[in-house]
Amino acid sequence: MIALALLLLFAAPVDWAPHEAGKPIPAGAGRVADTGSLFVCRARLQDGIQPGVTTGGPCLIPQKGKAEPFETYEVAAGSGYT
Protein backbone atom coordinates (compact mmCIF):
# COMPACT_ATOMS: atom_id res chain seq x y z
CA MET A 1 0.00 0.00 0.00
CA ILE A 2 2.79 2.45 0.88
CA ALA A 3 4.65 1.48 -2.31
CA LEU A 4 1.57 2.53 -4.27
CA ALA A 5 1.51 5.84 -2.38
CA LEU A 6 5.18 6.41 -3.17
CA LEU A 7 4.55 5.72 -6.85
CA LEU A 8 1.82 8.35 -6.79
CA LEU A 9 4.07 10.89 -5.10
CA PHE A 10 6.89 10.59 -7.61
CA ALA A 11 4.84 10.09 -10.80
CA ALA A 12 3.90 13.76 -11.16
CA PRO A 13 4.03 16.99 -9.19
CA VAL A 14 1.60 16.77 -6.29
CA ASP A 15 -0.08 19.58 -4.41
CA TRP A 16 -0.47 19.14 -0.65
CA ALA A 17 -3.44 20.41 1.34
CA PRO A 18 -3.21 20.86 5.12
CA HIS A 19 -5.63 18.59 6.97
CA GLU A 20 -6.73 17.69 10.49
CA ALA A 21 -8.16 14.32 11.47
CA GLY A 22 -11.95 14.29 11.48
CA LYS A 23 -12.44 17.16 9.03
CA PRO A 24 -13.74 16.53 5.49
CA ILE A 25 -11.14 15.38 2.97
CA PRO A 26 -10.41 18.16 0.43
CA ALA A 27 -11.97 17.88 -3.02
CA GLY A 28 -9.54 16.36 -5.51
CA ALA A 29 -7.57 14.45 -2.86
CA GLY A 30 -5.45 11.58 -4.21
CA ARG A 31 -7.06 8.21 -3.60
CA VAL A 32 -5.05 5.02 -3.18
CA ALA A 33 -5.96 2.82 -6.16
CA ASP A 34 -9.71 2.20 -6.48
CA THR A 35 -10.40 2.03 -2.75
CA GLY A 36 -12.79 4.97 -2.82
CA SER A 37 -12.05 6.04 0.74
CA LEU A 38 -8.30 5.62 1.29
CA PHE A 39 -6.21 8.74 0.61
CA VAL A 40 -2.50 9.54 0.43
CA CYS A 41 -1.19 11.67 3.29
CA ARG A 42 2.11 12.72 4.78
CA ALA A 43 3.25 13.99 8.16
CA ARG A 44 6.38 15.54 9.58
CA LEU A 45 8.36 13.27 11.87
CA GLN A 46 11.63 13.95 13.65
CA ASP A 47 13.60 12.49 10.73
CA GLY A 48 11.65 14.21 7.95
CA ILE A 49 8.36 13.91 6.11
CA GLN A 50 6.92 10.40 5.74
CA PRO A 51 4.04 9.12 3.54
CA GLY A 52 1.01 7.31 4.86
CA VAL A 53 -2.69 6.75 4.29
CA THR A 54 -5.89 8.11 5.79
CA THR A 55 -9.64 7.66 5.57
CA GLY A 56 -10.18 11.14 7.01
CA GLY A 57 -9.16 10.32 10.56
CA PRO A 58 -5.49 10.26 11.55
CA CYS A 59 -2.77 9.84 8.92
CA LEU A 60 -1.35 6.36 9.54
CA ILE A 61 2.39 6.16 8.94
CA PRO A 62 4.34 2.91 9.35
CA GLN A 63 6.98 3.26 12.07
CA LYS A 64 8.90 0.44 13.78
CA GLY A 65 6.48 -2.29 12.75
CA LYS A 66 3.22 -0.50 13.55
CA ALA A 67 1.06 2.30 12.17
CA GLU A 68 1.56 5.55 14.06
CA PRO A 69 -1.42 7.97 13.91
CA PHE A 70 -0.88 11.68 13.23
CA GLU A 71 -3.76 14.11 13.81
CA THR A 72 -2.30 17.02 11.80
CA TYR A 73 -0.94 16.24 8.33
CA GLU A 74 -1.21 17.01 4.61
CA VAL A 75 -3.29 15.23 1.96
CA ALA A 76 -2.17 14.81 -1.67
CA ALA A 77 -4.48 16.92 -3.80
CA GLY A 78 -4.93 17.83 -7.42
CA SER A 79 -6.61 16.39 -10.47
CA GLY A 80 -5.93 13.06 -12.11
CA TYR A 81 -4.25 11.42 -9.10
CA THR A 82 -5.27 7.81 -8.44
PDB file of C-alpha atoms in Angstrom:
ATOM      1  CA  MET A   1       0.000   0.000   0.000  1.00  0.00           C
ATOM      2  CA  ILE A   2       2.785   2.446   0.875  1.00  0.00           C
ATOM      3  CA  ALA A   3       4.649   1.480  -2.312  1.00  0.00           C
ATOM      4  CA  LEU A   4       1.572   2.532  -4.267  1.00  0.00           C
ATOM      5  CA  ALA A   5       1.507   5.838  -2.380  1.00  0.00           C
ATOM      6  CA  LEU A   6       5.185   6.414  -3.175  1.00  0.00           C
ATOM      7  CA  LEU A   7       4.548   5.718  -6.854  1.00  0.00           C
ATOM      8  CA  LEU A   8       1.817   8.346  -6.790  1.00  0.00           C
ATOM      9  CA  LEU A   9       4.075  10.886  -5.100  1.00  0.00           C
ATOM     10  CA  PHE A  10       6.892  10.589  -7.615  1.00  0.00           C
ATOM     11  CA  ALA A  11       4.839  10.087 -10.797  1.00  0.00           C
ATOM     12  CA  ALA A  12       3.896  13.757 -11.159  1.00  0.00           C
ATOM     13  CA  PRO A  13       4.027  16.986  -9.192  1.00  0.00           C
ATOM     14  CA  VAL A  14       1.603  16.768  -6.286  1.00  0.00           C
ATOM     15  CA  ASP A  15      -0.083  19.581  -4.411  1.00  0.00           C
ATOM     16  CA  TRP A  16      -0.468  19.143  -0.653  1.00  0.00           C
ATOM     17  CA  ALA A  17      -3.444  20.412   1.336  1.00  0.00           C
ATOM     18  CA  PRO A  18      -3.213  20.856   5.119  1.00  0.00           C
ATOM     19  CA  HIS A  19      -5.632  18.594   6.972  1.00  0.00           C
ATOM     20  CA  GLU A  20      -6.727  17.693  10.492  1.00  0.00           C
ATOM     21  CA  ALA A  21      -8.160  14.320  11.469  1.00  0.00           C
ATOM     22  CA  GLY A  22     -11.954  14.288  11.482  1.00  0.00           C
ATOM     23  CA  LYS A  23     -12.442  17.163   9.033  1.00  0.00           C
ATOM     24  CA  PRO A  24     -13.744  16.533   5.486  1.00  0.00           C
ATOM     25  CA  ILE A  25     -11.137  15.376   2.969  1.00  0.00           C
ATOM     26  CA  PRO A  26     -10.407  18.159   0.426  1.00  0.00           C
ATOM     27  CA  ALA A  27     -11.969  17.878  -3.019  1.00  0.00           C
ATOM     28  CA  GLY A  28      -9.541  16.361  -5.506  1.00  0.00           C
ATOM     29  CA  ALA A  29      -7.571  14.449  -2.859  1.00  0.00           C
ATOM     30  CA  GLY A  30      -5.451  11.584  -4.212  1.00  0.00           C
ATOM     31  CA  ARG A  31      -7.064   8.205  -3.603  1.00  0.00           C
ATOM     32  CA  VAL A  32      -5.050   5.025  -3.177  1.00  0.00           C
ATOM     33  CA  ALA A  33      -5.959   2.820  -6.162  1.00  0.00           C
ATOM     34  CA  ASP A  34      -9.705   2.199  -6.480  1.00  0.00           C
ATOM     35  CA  THR A  35     -10.397   2.034  -2.754  1.00  0.00           C
ATOM     36  CA  GLY A  36     -12.788   4.966  -2.816  1.00  0.00           C
ATOM     37  CA  SER A  37     -12.052   6.045   0.741  1.00  0.00           C
ATOM     38  CA  LEU A  38      -8.300   5.619   1.294  1.00  0.00           C
ATOM     39  CA  PHE A  39      -6.205   8.738   0.614  1.00  0.00           C
ATOM     40  CA  VAL A  40      -2.497   9.541   0.426  1.00  0.00           C
ATOM     41  CA  CYS A  41      -1.194  11.670   3.290  1.00  0.00           C
ATOM     42  CA  ARG A  42       2.114  12.721   4.778  1.00  0.00           C
ATOM     43  CA  ALA A  43       3.245  13.988   8.157  1.00  0.00           C
ATOM     44  CA  ARG A  44       6.381  15.537   9.577  1.00  0.00           C
ATOM     45  CA  LEU A  45       8.365  13.266  11.866  1.00  0.00           C
ATOM     46  CA  GLN A  46      11.633  13.945  13.647  1.00  0.00           C
ATOM     47  CA  ASP A  47      13.603  12.486  10.734  1.00  0.00           C
ATOM     48  CA  GLY A  48      11.653  14.213   7.952  1.00  0.00           C
ATOM     49  CA  ILE A  49       8.364  13.911   6.105  1.00  0.00           C
ATOM     50  CA  GLN A  50       6.925  10.399   5.738  1.00  0.00           C
ATOM     51  CA  PRO A  51       4.041   9.120   3.545  1.00  0.00           C
ATOM     52  CA  GLY A  52       1.008   7.312   4.860  1.00  0.00           C
ATOM     53  CA  VAL A  53      -2.694   6.753   4.292  1.00  0.00           C
ATOM     54  CA  THR A  54      -5.891   8.106   5.789  1.00  0.00           C
ATOM     55  CA  THR A  55      -9.638   7.664   5.568  1.00  0.00           C
ATOM     56  CA  GLY A  56     -10.176  11.142   7.012  1.00  0.00           C
ATOM     57  CA  GLY A  57      -9.165  10.323  10.556  1.00  0.00           C
ATOM     58  CA  PRO A  58      -5.486  10.258  11.550  1.00  0.00           C
ATOM     59  CA  CYS A  59      -2.770   9.845   8.916  1.00  0.00           C
ATOM     60  CA  LEU A  60      -1.348   6.358   9.541  1.00  0.00           C
ATOM     61  CA  ILE A  61       2.387   6.162   8.935  1.00  0.00           C
ATOM     62  CA  PRO A  62       4.342   2.913   9.354  1.00  0.00           C
ATOM     63  CA  GLN A  63       6.982   3.257  12.066  1.00  0.00           C
ATOM     64  CA  LYS A  64       8.901   0.445  13.784  1.00  0.00           C
ATOM     65  CA  GLY A  65       6.485  -2.286  12.746  1.00  0.00           C
ATOM     66  CA  LYS A  66       3.224  -0.501  13.547  1.00  0.00           C
ATOM     67  CA  ALA A  67       1.064   2.300  12.168  1.00  0.00           C
ATOM     68  CA  GLU A  68       1.558   5.554  14.060  1.00  0.00           C
ATOM     69  CA  PRO A  69      -1.415   7.971  13.912  1.00  0.00           C
ATOM     70  CA  PHE A  70      -0.879  11.683  13.229  1.00  0.00           C
ATOM     71  CA  GLU A  71      -3.758  14.110  13.812  1.00  0.00           C
ATOM     72  CA  THR A  72      -2.297  17.021  11.798  1.00  0.00           C
ATOM     73  CA  TYR A  73      -0.944  16.236   8.330  1.00  0.00           C
ATOM     74  CA  GLU A  74      -1.210  17.010   4.611  1.00  0.00           C
ATOM     75  CA  VAL A  75      -3.288  15.227   1.961  1.00  0.00           C
ATOM     76  CA  ALA A  76      -2.167  14.812  -1.669  1.00  0.00           C
ATOM     77  CA  ALA A  77      -4.478  16.917  -3.796  1.00  0.00           C
ATOM     78  CA  GLY A  78      -4.926  17.832  -7.417  1.00  0.00           C
ATOM     79  CA  SER A  79      -6.611  16.394 -10.467  1.00  0.00           C
ATOM     80  CA  GLY A  80      -5.926  13.057 -12.108  1.00  0.00           C
ATOM     81  CA  TYR A  81      -4.251  11.417  -9.103  1.00  0.00           C
ATOM     82  CA  THR A  82      -5.268   7.815  -8.440  1.00  0.00           C
TER      83      THR A  82
END
